[in-house]
């Protein structure tokens, strides 16, 4: 198929029309006078008074392929472009009428001689249609045939624009998508910004954590990535302007009470004004206990979380980062004591994934904790500094169980709470 631009003004070029061929993959007549876009196949040239030797008719006995394209609910999808490719050469076959009608049905002709065998079918929706393309579907051809029903998966479309700190547009920004519920990352076509900083990306419907990361081609500045968490993808979603900010160096060294370096301490930064968590790739301490990350200028809450199986407790620190960056110096993490036990329901069945929160009984202030979820066996072990706590147990929504608070738990040494039964 081809795109045809036709000017039928008889005053131009001594009454002749202008015909330009380009962009194989669709058959579209774009009339310069009427600006009417028609999706047709080459054999309808005669409808416009054009003789057959302009292109030539499909050879006698050409194979005709029929079928219907539907969505997941069985509804027909019109306006789709169909392509058939030879896997041996990688070249597309010459087709006529290779588009779907409003009810999703199609009937296209292969306008060249082909040998029987397996070919690859592509079904391509327009960029603004809420469906994913069907690509590389194997079809066995040995003459005219029905391809039956072809089902396209539904899609949602994220749209928006990425700008810098001074609202300059940022091209070539990478978009990464992680399922908010499962934590599984997925790749989608068109997951980057174009020259004007805009993006339009088809994704599977659902909730996504969407991360925006500038590349060296975006700007000469070092920009802090940004992540939009728990973003619902349904239909068309306009995210507006996503503003990335210039990064400032934040460094420091983490030691234990004995002055030894603590490796693999995880650093998290949260904006004190907006509550937004800052994306800080490579934010674990090295073997010398040193961390170095990029954060924007501003006020932040920094959480330092020791590695799993450590007896150290996390620490929260509020900081103000100037334009020139900040060295936090040496940070000493305190030793903790373990609060452990097993979470069960009323039938003594273990409840995995339960989240534990520790609030100081005297003040109601929640302390930072690491590895504070029950494991697959319902077992938990959380390091805290000695104090008296109200301990909250929050099961996942899927369990159907209610939260539980055990007040006034005195923790002076390792403490085993035994079986904790949720209501």
mmCIF file of C-alpha atoms in Angstrom:
data_model
loop_
_atom_site.group_PDB
_atom_site.id
_atom_site.type_symbol
_atom_site.label_atom_id
_atom_site.label_comp_id
_atom_site.label_asym_id
_atom_site.label_seq_id
_atom_site.Cartn_x
_atom_site.Cartn_y
_atom_site.Cartn_z
ATOM 1 C CA UNK A 1 0.000 0.000 0.000
ATOM 2 C CA UNK A 2 1.024 3.614 -0.467
ATOM 3 C CA UNK A 3 0.009 7.094 0.554
ATOM 4 C CA UNK A 4 -1.137 9.069 -2.443
ATOM 5 C CA UNK A 5 -1.379 12.855 -2.614
ATOM 6 C CA UNK A 6 -3.548 13.824 -5.560
ATOM 7 C CA UNK A 7 -4.249 17.345 -6.846
ATOM 8 C CA UNK A 8 -7.051 17.250 -9.400
ATOM 9 C CA UNK A 9 -7.028 21.002 -10.155
ATOM 10 C CA UNK A 10 -7.115 21.103 -13.990
ATOM 11 C CA UNK A 11 -5.422 24.509 -14.037
ATOM 12 C CA UNK A 12 -2.213 23.018 -12.644
ATOM 13 C CA UNK A 13 0.456 21.422 -14.825
ATOM 14 C CA UNK A 14 -1.556 21.851 -18.051
ATOM 15 C CA UNK A 15 -4.551 20.063 -16.609
ATOM 16 C CA UNK A 16 -2.617 17.117 -15.326
ATOM 17 C CA UNK A 17 -2.912 15.913 -11.763
ATOM 18 C CA UNK A 18 -0.020 15.565 -9.348
ATOM 19 C CA UNK A 19 0.555 12.151 -7.812
ATOM 20 C CA UNK A 20 3.162 11.501 -5.129
ATOM 21 C CA UNK A 21 4.008 8.127 -3.582
ATOM 22 C CA UNK A 22 5.526 7.772 -0.141
ATOM 23 C CA UNK A 23 5.272 5.996 3.212
ATOM 24 C CA UNK A 24 4.261 2.470 2.213
ATOM 25 C CA UNK A 25 1.827 0.909 4.693
ATOM 26 C CA UNK A 26 -1.424 2.719 4.007
ATOM 27 C CA UNK A 27 -3.525 3.654 1.018
ATOM 28 C CA UNK A 28 -4.714 7.161 1.562
ATOM 29 C CA UNK A 29 -5.820 9.708 -1.041
ATOM 30 C CA UNK A 30 -5.262 13.199 0.346
ATOM 31 C CA UNK A 31 -6.913 15.738 -1.942
ATOM 32 C CA UNK A 32 -5.248 19.135 -1.660
ATOM 33 C CA UNK A 33 -8.450 20.946 -2.623
ATOM 34 C CA UNK A 34 -10.925 19.087 -0.449
ATOM 35 C CA UNK A 35 -8.591 17.889 2.319
ATOM 36 C CA UNK A 36 -10.573 14.651 2.396
ATOM 37 C CA UNK A 37 -8.751 11.569 3.677
ATOM 38 C CA UNK A 38 -10.009 8.328 2.190
ATOM 39 C CA UNK A 39 -8.835 4.859 3.085
ATOM 40 C CA UNK A 40 -9.155 2.864 -0.094
ATOM 41 C CA UNK A 41 -7.318 0.241 -2.064
ATOM 42 C CA UNK A 42 -5.563 0.652 -5.352
ATOM 43 C CA UNK A 43 -8.206 -1.136 -7.378
ATOM 44 C CA UNK A 44 -10.624 1.789 -6.897
ATOM 45 C CA UNK A 45 -8.526 4.057 -9.130
ATOM 46 C CA UNK A 46 -11.224 3.620 -11.730
ATOM 47 C CA UNK A 47 -13.685 5.376 -9.409
ATOM 48 C CA UNK A 48 -11.684 8.559 -9.947
ATOM 49 C CA UNK A 49 -11.368 8.161 -13.691
ATOM 50 C CA UNK A 50 -7.780 6.952 -13.486
ATOM 51 C CA UNK A 51 -6.747 4.255 -15.934
ATOM 52 C CA UNK A 52 -5.334 0.954 -14.757
ATOM 53 C CA UNK A 53 -1.864 1.469 -16.164
ATOM 54 C CA UNK A 54 -1.163 4.039 -13.423
ATOM 55 C CA UNK A 55 -0.310 1.169 -11.084
ATOM 56 C CA UNK A 56 -1.682 -1.938 -12.655
ATOM 57 C CA UNK A 57 -4.386 -4.243 -11.417
ATOM 58 C CA UNK A 58 -3.819 -7.154 -9.046
ATOM 59 C CA UNK A 59 -2.882 -10.190 -11.155
ATOM 60 C CA UNK A 60 -5.652 -12.677 -11.993
ATOM 61 C CA UNK A 61 -6.101 -15.339 -9.348
ATOM 62 C CA UNK A 62 -4.682 -13.155 -6.569
ATOM 63 C CA UNK A 63 -5.341 -14.563 -3.118
ATOM 64 C CA UNK A 64 -7.929 -12.837 -0.968
ATOM 65 C CA UNK A 65 -7.727 -12.990 2.828
ATOM 66 C CA UNK A 66 -10.721 -12.227 5.008
ATOM 67 C CA UNK A 67 -11.466 -12.058 8.707
ATOM 68 C CA UNK A 68 -12.460 -9.743 11.518
ATOM 69 C CA UNK A 69 -10.547 -7.792 14.156
ATOM 70 C CA UNK A 70 -12.274 -7.483 17.536
ATOM 71 C CA UNK A 71 -11.518 -6.239 21.026
ATOM 72 C CA UNK A 72 -11.436 -8.444 24.117
ATOM 73 C CA UNK A 73 -15.220 -8.104 24.458
ATOM 74 C CA UNK A 74 -15.800 -9.251 20.876
ATOM 75 C CA UNK A 75 -16.630 -5.823 19.437
ATOM 76 C CA UNK A 76 -15.366 -5.070 15.937
ATOM 77 C CA UNK A 77 -12.573 -2.515 15.510
ATOM 78 C CA UNK A 78 -12.506 -0.352 12.389
ATOM 79 C CA UNK A 79 -9.806 1.819 10.865
ATOM 80 C CA UNK A 80 -6.959 -0.653 11.364
ATOM 81 C CA UNK A 81 -4.055 -1.108 8.957
ATOM 82 C CA UNK A 82 -3.066 -4.687 8.109
ATOM 83 C CA UNK A 83 0.343 -5.678 6.778
ATOM 84 C CA UNK A 84 1.685 -9.024 5.624
ATOM 85 C CA UNK A 85 5.434 -9.648 5.612
ATOM 86 C CA UNK A 86 7.630 -12.325 4.086
ATOM 87 C CA UNK A 87 9.743 -13.738 6.959
ATOM 88 C CA UNK A 88 12.432 -14.902 4.535
ATOM 89 C CA UNK A 89 13.112 -11.442 3.099
ATOM 90 C CA UNK A 90 11.617 -9.212 5.772
ATOM 91 C CA UNK A 91 9.803 -7.317 3.032
ATOM 92 C CA UNK A 92 6.088 -6.449 3.073
ATOM 93 C CA UNK A 93 3.815 -7.946 0.445
ATOM 94 C CA UNK A 94 1.885 -5.686 -1.908
ATOM 95 C CA UNK A 95 -1.687 -5.611 -0.638
ATOM 96 C CA UNK A 96 -4.913 -3.920 -1.671
ATOM 97 C CA UNK A 97 -7.799 -3.143 0.647
ATOM 98 C CA UNK A 98 -5.787 -4.000 3.736
ATOM 99 C CA UNK A 99 -7.819 -2.112 6.330
ATOM 100 C CA UNK A 100 -10.696 -3.013 8.605
ATOM 101 C CA UNK A 101 -14.217 -1.699 8.124
ATOM 102 C CA UNK A 102 -16.228 -0.178 11.010
ATOM 103 C CA UNK A 103 -17.450 -3.635 12.070
ATOM 104 C CA UNK A 104 -13.863 -4.911 12.166
ATOM 105 C CA UNK A 105 -14.188 -7.070 9.059
ATOM 106 C CA UNK A 106 -11.540 -7.031 6.360
ATOM 107 C CA UNK A 107 -11.006 -8.487 2.908
ATOM 108 C CA UNK A 108 -7.678 -7.712 1.304
ATOM 109 C CA UNK A 109 -5.941 -8.942 -1.826
ATOM 110 C CA UNK A 110 -2.307 -9.999 -2.187
ATOM 111 C CA UNK A 111 -1.348 -8.182 -5.395
ATOM 112 C CA UNK A 112 1.693 -10.254 -6.234
ATOM 113 C CA UNK A 113 2.580 -13.854 -6.807
ATOM 114 C CA UNK A 114 3.584 -15.585 -3.588
ATOM 115 C CA UNK A 115 4.596 -19.126 -2.789
ATOM 116 C CA UNK A 116 2.579 -21.121 -0.263
ATOM 117 C CA UNK A 117 4.032 -20.960 3.224
ATOM 118 C CA UNK A 118 4.045 -19.069 6.505
ATOM 119 C CA UNK A 119 3.854 -15.273 6.538
ATOM 120 C CA UNK A 120 3.745 -12.704 9.330
ATOM 121 C CA UNK A 121 0.672 -10.552 9.860
ATOM 122 C CA UNK A 122 0.674 -7.155 11.586
ATOM 123 C CA UNK A 123 -2.505 -5.371 12.667
ATOM 124 C CA UNK A 124 -1.789 -1.717 13.423
ATOM 125 C CA UNK A 125 -4.222 0.595 15.219
ATOM 126 C CA UNK A 126 -3.798 4.355 14.937
ATOM 127 C CA UNK A 127 -1.727 6.037 17.675
ATOM 128 C CA UNK A 128 -4.886 7.370 19.339
ATOM 129 C CA UNK A 129 -6.803 4.075 19.304
ATOM 130 C CA UNK A 130 -6.917 2.377 22.707
ATOM 131 C CA UNK A 131 -5.520 -0.944 21.497
ATOM 132 C CA UNK A 132 -2.123 -2.572 21.216
ATOM 133 C CA UNK A 133 -0.968 -3.705 17.770
ATOM 134 C CA UNK A 134 -0.888 -7.371 16.867
ATOM 135 C CA UNK A 135 2.605 -8.005 15.541
ATOM 136 C CA UNK A 136 4.269 -10.935 13.826
ATOM 137 C CA UNK A 137 1.313 -13.327 13.927
ATOM 138 C CA UNK A 138 2.112 -16.401 11.825
ATOM 139 C CA UNK A 139 -0.433 -17.233 9.124
ATOM 140 C CA UNK A 140 -0.149 -20.186 6.749
ATOM 141 C CA UNK A 141 -1.126 -19.301 3.176
ATOM 142 C CA UNK A 142 -1.969 -21.631 0.314
ATOM 143 C CA UNK A 143 -4.602 -19.618 -1.476
ATOM 144 C CA UNK A 144 -7.561 -17.468 -0.519
ATOM 145 C CA UNK A 145 -8.495 -18.053 3.087
ATOM 146 C CA UNK A 146 -10.281 -16.722 6.168
ATOM 147 C CA UNK A 147 -8.031 -15.707 9.044
ATOM 148 C CA UNK A 148 -10.953 -15.842 11.462
ATOM 149 C CA UNK A 149 -11.105 -13.567 14.505
ATOM 150 C CA UNK A 150 -8.074 -11.501 15.468
ATOM 151 C CA UNK A 151 -8.230 -10.075 18.992
ATOM 152 C CA UNK A 152 -6.465 -6.858 20.018
ATOM 153 C CA UNK A 153 -5.625 -6.188 23.657
ATOM 154 C CA UNK A 154 -7.009 -3.011 25.211
ATOM 155 C CA UNK A 155 -4.601 -0.207 26.051
ATOM 156 C CA UNK A 156 -4.574 3.068 27.930
ATOM 157 C CA UNK A 157 -2.569 6.098 26.823
ATOM 158 C CA UNK A 158 -0.407 8.273 29.069
ATOM 159 C CA UNK A 159 0.185 11.714 27.576
ATOM 160 C CA UNK A 160 2.058 14.752 28.811
ATOM 161 C CA UNK A 161 5.239 16.758 28.581
ATOM 162 C CA UNK A 162 8.524 16.694 30.497
ATOM 163 C CA UNK A 163 10.172 20.009 31.354
ATOM 164 C CA UNK A 164 13.224 21.095 33.301
ATOM 165 C CA UNK A 165 13.578 23.261 36.382
ATOM 166 C CA UNK A 166 13.008 26.436 34.351
ATOM 167 C CA UNK A 167 10.220 24.783 32.347
ATOM 168 C CA UNK A 168 12.421 24.188 29.300
ATOM 169 C CA UNK A 169 11.281 21.169 27.274
ATOM 170 C CA UNK A 170 13.299 17.972 27.701
ATOM 171 C CA UNK A 171 13.477 15.546 24.754
ATOM 172 C CA UNK A 172 14.739 11.963 24.953
ATOM 173 C CA UNK A 173 13.522 11.450 28.519
ATOM 174 C CA UNK A 174 13.043 7.747 29.253
ATOM 175 C CA UNK A 175 9.784 6.501 30.780
ATOM 176 C CA UNK A 176 9.841 3.332 32.887
ATOM 177 C CA UNK A 177 6.713 1.515 34.042
ATOM 178 C CA UNK A 178 6.444 -0.705 37.126
ATOM 179 C CA UNK A 179 3.208 -2.415 38.162
ATOM 180 C CA UNK A 180 2.158 -0.736 41.411
ATOM 181 C CA UNK A 181 0.677 -3.964 42.782
ATOM 182 C CA UNK A 182 3.234 -6.587 41.744
ATOM 183 C CA UNK A 183 6.424 -4.550 41.414
ATOM 184 C CA UNK A 184 7.042 -6.090 37.980
ATOM 185 C CA UNK A 185 8.522 -3.745 35.366
ATOM 186 C CA UNK A 186 7.157 -3.688 31.802
ATOM 187 C CA UNK A 187 8.397 -2.108 28.597
ATOM 188 C CA UNK A 188 6.066 -0.325 26.194
ATOM 189 C CA UNK A 189 6.677 1.108 22.751
ATOM 190 C CA UNK A 190 7.086 4.880 22.560
ATOM 191 C CA UNK A 191 8.300 5.206 26.153
ATOM 192 C CA UNK A 192 10.284 8.416 25.644
ATOM 193 C CA UNK A 193 9.756 12.097 24.966
ATOM 194 C CA UNK A 194 10.168 13.577 21.494
ATOM 195 C CA UNK A 195 11.745 16.879 20.418
ATOM 196 C CA UNK A 196 9.087 19.082 22.030
ATOM 197 C CA UNK A 197 9.281 17.162 25.317
ATOM 198 C CA UNK A 198 5.915 15.482 24.824
ATOM 199 C CA UNK A 199 5.112 11.801 25.150
ATOM 200 C CA UNK A 200 2.193 9.556 24.275
ATOM 201 C CA UNK A 201 2.660 5.980 25.431
ATOM 202 C CA UNK A 202 0.265 3.048 25.256
ATOM 203 C CA UNK A 203 0.253 0.905 28.403
ATOM 204 C CA UNK A 204 -1.857 -1.893 29.812
ATOM 205 C CA UNK A 205 -4.786 -0.654 31.928
ATOM 206 C CA UNK A 206 -4.078 -0.730 35.666
ATOM 207 C CA UNK A 207 -1.993 1.063 38.271
ATOM 208 C CA UNK A 208 1.572 2.027 37.383
ATOM 209 C CA UNK A 209 4.575 3.662 38.986
ATOM 210 C CA UNK A 210 5.876 5.836 36.153
ATOM 211 C CA UNK A 211 9.495 7.008 36.354
ATOM 212 C CA UNK A 212 10.946 9.798 34.193
ATOM 213 C CA UNK A 213 14.733 9.792 33.691
ATOM 214 C CA UNK A 214 16.566 12.384 31.602
ATOM 215 C CA UNK A 215 19.406 11.232 29.351
ATOM 216 C CA UNK A 216 22.587 13.047 28.269
ATOM 217 C CA UNK A 217 20.708 13.874 25.064
ATOM 218 C CA UNK A 218 17.981 15.631 27.079
ATOM 219 C CA UNK A 219 20.163 18.301 28.693
ATOM 220 C CA UNK A 220 23.728 18.987 29.768
ATOM 221 C CA UNK A 221 22.534 19.310 33.371
ATOM 222 C CA UNK A 222 22.251 16.409 35.815
ATOM 223 C CA UNK A 223 18.555 16.009 36.489
ATOM 224 C CA UNK A 224 16.949 14.102 39.349
ATOM 225 C CA UNK A 225 14.570 11.377 38.073
ATOM 226 C CA UNK A 226 10.953 11.597 39.135
ATOM 227 C CA UNK A 227 8.381 8.892 39.788
ATOM 228 C CA UNK A 228 4.596 9.149 39.809
ATOM 229 C CA UNK A 229 3.343 6.329 42.019
ATOM 230 C CA UNK A 230 0.037 4.449 41.855
ATOM 231 C CA UNK A 231 -1.024 6.190 38.645
ATOM 232 C CA UNK A 232 -4.250 4.800 37.192
ATOM 233 C CA UNK A 233 -4.092 3.981 33.482
ATOM 234 C CA UNK A 234 -7.592 3.977 31.990
ATOM 235 C CA UNK A 235 -8.509 5.565 28.669
ATOM 236 C CA UNK A 236 -6.569 8.748 27.927
ATOM 237 C CA UNK A 237 -4.595 10.135 30.873
ATOM 238 C CA UNK A 238 -3.093 13.598 30.566
ATOM 239 C CA UNK A 239 -0.301 13.879 33.134
ATOM 240 C CA UNK A 240 0.357 17.505 32.233
ATOM 241 C CA UNK A 241 3.849 18.909 32.703
ATOM 242 C CA UNK A 242 6.265 16.625 34.558
ATOM 243 C CA UNK A 243 8.980 18.863 36.004
ATOM 244 C CA UNK A 244 12.453 17.449 36.557
ATOM 245 C CA UNK A 245 14.817 19.368 38.830
ATOM 246 C CA UNK A 246 18.563 19.798 38.694
ATOM 247 C CA UNK A 247 20.481 17.457 40.985
ATOM 248 C CA UNK A 248 22.722 18.561 43.855
ATOM 249 C CA UNK A 249 25.292 16.224 45.387
ATOM 250 C CA UNK A 250 24.379 14.714 48.753
ATOM 251 C CA UNK A 251 27.127 12.699 50.432
ATOM 252 C CA UNK A 252 27.927 11.174 53.816
ATOM 253 C CA UNK A 253 29.429 8.204 55.653
ATOM 254 C CA UNK A 254 27.505 5.690 57.793
ATOM 255 C CA UNK A 255 29.213 3.984 60.756
ATOM 256 C CA UNK A 256 28.091 1.626 63.517
ATOM 257 C CA UNK A 257 28.536 2.443 67.251
ATOM 258 C CA UNK A 258 32.059 0.976 67.122
ATOM 259 C CA UNK A 259 33.061 3.335 64.305
ATOM 260 C CA UNK A 260 33.149 0.646 61.620
ATOM 261 C CA UNK A 261 31.757 1.357 58.156
ATOM 262 C CA UNK A 262 28.297 -0.043 57.393
ATOM 263 C CA UNK A 263 27.847 -1.212 53.814
ATOM 264 C CA UNK A 264 24.543 -1.532 51.908
ATOM 265 C CA UNK A 265 22.673 1.020 53.991
ATOM 266 C CA UNK A 266 19.739 2.201 51.859
ATOM 267 C CA UNK A 267 19.085 5.940 51.653
ATOM 268 C CA UNK A 268 15.621 7.355 50.987
ATOM 269 C CA UNK A 269 14.833 11.051 50.601
ATOM 270 C CA UNK A 270 11.400 12.653 50.944
ATOM 271 C CA UNK A 271 10.499 16.269 50.188
ATOM 272 C CA UNK A 272 9.383 17.868 53.472
ATOM 273 C CA UNK A 273 7.111 20.324 51.653
ATOM 274 C CA UNK A 274 5.294 17.997 49.244
ATOM 275 C CA UNK A 275 5.875 14.575 50.824
ATOM 276 C CA UNK A 276 7.086 13.265 47.458
ATOM 277 C CA UNK A 277 9.703 10.529 47.605
ATOM 278 C CA UNK A 278 12.798 11.496 45.629
ATOM 279 C CA UNK A 279 14.170 8.937 43.184
ATOM 280 C CA UNK A 280 17.804 8.275 44.151
ATOM 281 C CA UNK A 281 19.382 5.537 41.992
ATOM 282 C CA UNK A 282 22.524 3.924 43.410
ATOM 283 C CA UNK A 283 21.686 5.126 46.898
ATOM 284 C CA UNK A 284 23.274 2.342 48.992
ATOM 285 C CA UNK A 285 26.484 2.874 50.936
ATOM 286 C CA UNK A 286 29.632 1.240 49.567
ATOM 287 C CA UNK A 287 32.109 -0.928 51.479
ATOM 288 C CA UNK A 288 33.479 2.214 53.165
ATOM 289 C CA UNK A 289 30.017 3.263 54.340
ATOM 290 C CA UNK A 290 29.961 6.172 51.872
ATOM 291 C CA UNK A 291 26.896 7.259 49.885
ATOM 292 C CA UNK A 292 26.606 9.835 47.093
ATOM 293 C CA UNK A 293 23.290 10.677 45.443
ATOM 294 C CA UNK A 294 21.617 13.526 43.598
ATOM 295 C CA UNK A 295 18.702 15.413 45.157
ATOM 296 C CA UNK A 296 17.161 18.783 44.247
ATOM 297 C CA UNK A 297 17.782 21.945 46.206
ATOM 298 C CA UNK A 298 15.403 22.139 49.194
ATOM 299 C CA UNK A 299 14.379 20.579 52.504
ATOM 300 C CA UNK A 300 14.256 16.808 52.848
ATOM 301 C CA UNK A 301 13.758 13.989 55.324
ATOM 302 C CA UNK A 302 16.545 11.441 54.901
ATOM 303 C CA UNK A 303 16.004 7.863 56.085
ATOM 304 C CA UNK A 304 18.976 5.528 56.448
ATOM 305 C CA UNK A 305 17.886 1.892 56.548
ATOM 306 C CA UNK A 306 20.396 -0.813 57.561
ATOM 307 C CA UNK A 307 20.653 -3.999 55.484
ATOM 308 C CA UNK A 308 18.622 -7.108 56.270
ATOM 309 C CA UNK A 309 19.786 -9.163 59.272
ATOM 310 C CA UNK A 310 21.527 -6.118 60.770
ATOM 311 C CA UNK A 311 20.981 -5.345 64.465
ATOM 312 C CA UNK A 312 21.240 -1.616 63.745
ATOM 313 C CA UNK A 313 18.154 0.594 63.677
ATOM 314 C CA UNK A 314 17.203 3.084 60.944
ATOM 315 C CA UNK A 315 17.659 6.805 61.426
ATOM 316 C CA UNK A 316 15.684 9.835 60.208
ATOM 317 C CA UNK A 317 17.458 13.154 59.616
ATOM 318 C CA UNK A 318 15.977 16.427 58.337
ATOM 319 C CA UNK A 319 18.330 18.392 56.091
ATOM 320 C CA UNK A 320 18.400 21.482 53.883
ATOM 321 C CA UNK A 321 20.285 21.055 50.595
ATOM 322 C CA UNK A 322 21.751 24.257 49.087
ATOM 323 C CA UNK A 323 22.653 24.901 45.450
ATOM 324 C CA UNK A 324 26.197 23.677 46.059
ATOM 325 C CA UNK A 325 25.079 20.345 47.536
ATOM 326 C CA UNK A 326 25.631 18.982 51.053
ATOM 327 C CA UNK A 327 28.057 16.674 52.845
ATOM 328 C CA UNK A 328 26.214 15.169 55.835
ATOM 329 C CA UNK A 329 29.494 14.024 57.348
ATOM 330 C CA UNK A 330 29.567 10.970 59.629
ATOM 331 C CA UNK A 331 26.302 9.364 60.700
ATOM 332 C CA UNK A 332 26.312 6.738 63.464
ATOM 333 C CA UNK A 333 23.513 4.173 63.547
ATOM 334 C CA UNK A 334 22.477 2.830 66.947
ATOM 335 C CA UNK A 335 22.237 -0.805 67.997
ATOM 336 C CA UNK A 336 18.722 -2.099 68.479
ATOM 337 C CA UNK A 337 16.868 -4.927 70.171
ATOM 338 C CA UNK A 338 14.580 -7.337 68.341
ATOM 339 C CA UNK A 339 10.801 -7.439 68.682
ATOM 340 C CA UNK A 340 9.655 -10.732 67.161
ATOM 341 C CA UNK A 341 6.655 -13.035 66.873
ATOM 342 C CA UNK A 342 4.180 -14.617 64.452
ATOM 343 C CA UNK A 343 1.008 -13.077 63.024
ATOM 344 C CA UNK A 344 -2.032 -15.392 62.763
ATOM 345 C CA UNK A 345 -5.776 -15.079 62.265
ATOM 346 C CA UNK A 346 -8.556 -16.414 64.503
ATOM 347 C CA UNK A 347 -8.063 -19.904 63.061
ATOM 348 C CA UNK A 348 -4.334 -19.793 63.832
ATOM 349 C CA UNK A 349 -3.520 -19.534 60.131
ATOM 350 C CA UNK A 350 -0.427 -17.413 59.507
ATOM 351 C CA UNK A 351 -0.920 -13.969 57.938
ATOM 352 C CA UNK A 352 2.046 -13.066 55.693
ATOM 353 C CA UNK A 353 2.801 -9.522 54.595
ATOM 354 C CA UNK A 354 1.449 -7.843 57.739
ATOM 355 C CA UNK A 355 3.091 -4.438 58.241
ATOM 356 C CA UNK A 356 4.271 -3.402 61.724
ATOM 357 C CA UNK A 357 4.445 0.209 62.918
ATOM 358 C CA UNK A 358 6.030 1.282 66.214
ATOM 359 C CA UNK A 359 4.774 4.426 67.957
ATOM 360 C CA UNK A 360 6.411 5.723 71.141
ATOM 361 C CA UNK A 361 3.658 5.415 73.745
ATOM 362 C CA UNK A 362 4.541 8.657 75.532
ATOM 363 C CA UNK A 363 4.463 10.859 72.423
ATOM 364 C CA UNK A 364 2.614 8.959 69.691
ATOM 365 C CA UNK A 365 5.560 9.562 67.351
ATOM 366 C CA UNK A 366 6.217 6.753 64.881
ATOM 367 C CA UNK A 367 9.828 5.610 64.659
ATOM 368 C CA UNK A 368 11.494 4.430 61.444
ATOM 369 C CA UNK A 369 11.781 0.653 61.136
ATOM 370 C CA UNK A 370 13.360 -1.646 58.565
ATOM 371 C CA UNK A 371 12.275 -5.114 57.414
ATOM 372 C CA UNK A 372 9.044 -4.573 59.340
ATOM 373 C CA UNK A 373 6.711 -6.897 57.405
ATOM 374 C CA UNK A 374 5.826 -10.455 58.389
ATOM 375 C CA UNK A 375 7.373 -13.010 56.021
ATOM 376 C CA UNK A 376 5.585 -15.794 54.130
ATOM 377 C CA UNK A 377 5.357 -17.788 57.382
ATOM 378 C CA UNK A 378 3.840 -14.851 59.264
ATOM 379 C CA UNK A 379 7.070 -14.364 61.234
ATOM 380 C CA UNK A 380 8.444 -10.895 61.996
ATOM 381 C CA UNK A 381 11.586 -9.569 63.681
ATOM 382 C CA UNK A 382 12.079 -5.817 63.876
ATOM 383 C CA UNK A 383 15.007 -3.923 65.396
ATOM 384 C CA UNK A 384 14.096 -0.923 67.598
ATOM 385 C CA UNK A 385 15.800 1.132 70.286
ATOM 386 C CA UNK A 386 14.632 0.297 73.850
ATOM 387 C CA UNK A 387 11.438 2.180 74.787
ATOM 388 C CA UNK A 388 7.726 1.635 75.404
ATOM 389 C CA UNK A 389 5.720 1.286 72.200
ATOM 390 C CA UNK A 390 2.210 1.014 70.865
ATOM 391 C CA UNK A 391 2.685 -1.595 68.122
ATOM 392 C CA UNK A 392 0.271 -1.522 65.177
ATOM 393 C CA UNK A 393 -0.260 -4.604 62.993
ATOM 394 C CA UNK A 394 -1.712 -3.770 59.581
ATOM 395 C CA UNK A 395 -2.623 -6.790 57.397
ATOM 396 C CA UNK A 396 -2.892 -6.456 53.637
ATOM 397 C CA UNK A 397 -6.286 -5.566 52.192
ATOM 398 C CA UNK A 398 -6.550 -8.961 50.496
ATOM 399 C CA UNK A 399 -6.694 -10.814 53.841
ATOM 400 C CA UNK A 400 -9.959 -9.182 54.861
ATOM 401 C CA UNK A 401 -8.619 -8.881 58.424
ATOM 402 C CA UNK A 402 -8.758 -5.784 60.609
ATOM 403 C CA UNK A 403 -5.698 -3.983 62.018
ATOM 404 C CA UNK A 404 -4.640 -4.531 65.617
ATOM 405 C CA UNK A 405 -2.810 -2.253 68.076
ATOM 406 C CA UNK A 406 -1.025 -3.636 71.143
ATOM 407 C CA UNK A 407 -0.471 -0.663 73.467
ATOM 408 C CA UNK A 408 2.253 -0.073 76.036
ATOM 409 C CA UNK A 409 4.731 -2.794 75.075
ATOM 410 C CA UNK A 410 7.892 -2.266 77.139
ATOM 411 C CA UNK A 411 10.963 -3.186 75.102
ATOM 412 C CA UNK A 412 14.230 -3.173 77.071
ATOM 413 C CA UNK A 413 15.857 -6.185 75.423
ATOM 414 C CA UNK A 414 15.009 -8.749 72.742
ATOM 415 C CA UNK A 415 11.248 -9.283 73.105
ATOM 416 C CA UNK A 416 9.178 -12.161 71.674
ATOM 417 C CA UNK A 417 5.457 -11.370 71.441
ATOM 418 C CA UNK A 418 4.572 -14.967 70.545
ATOM 419 C CA UNK A 419 1.398 -15.471 68.509
ATOM 420 C CA UNK A 420 -0.299 -12.184 67.603
ATOM 421 C CA UNK A 421 -3.907 -12.890 66.596
ATOM 422 C CA UNK A 422 -5.606 -10.438 64.258
ATOM 423 C CA UNK A 423 -9.366 -9.885 64.589
#
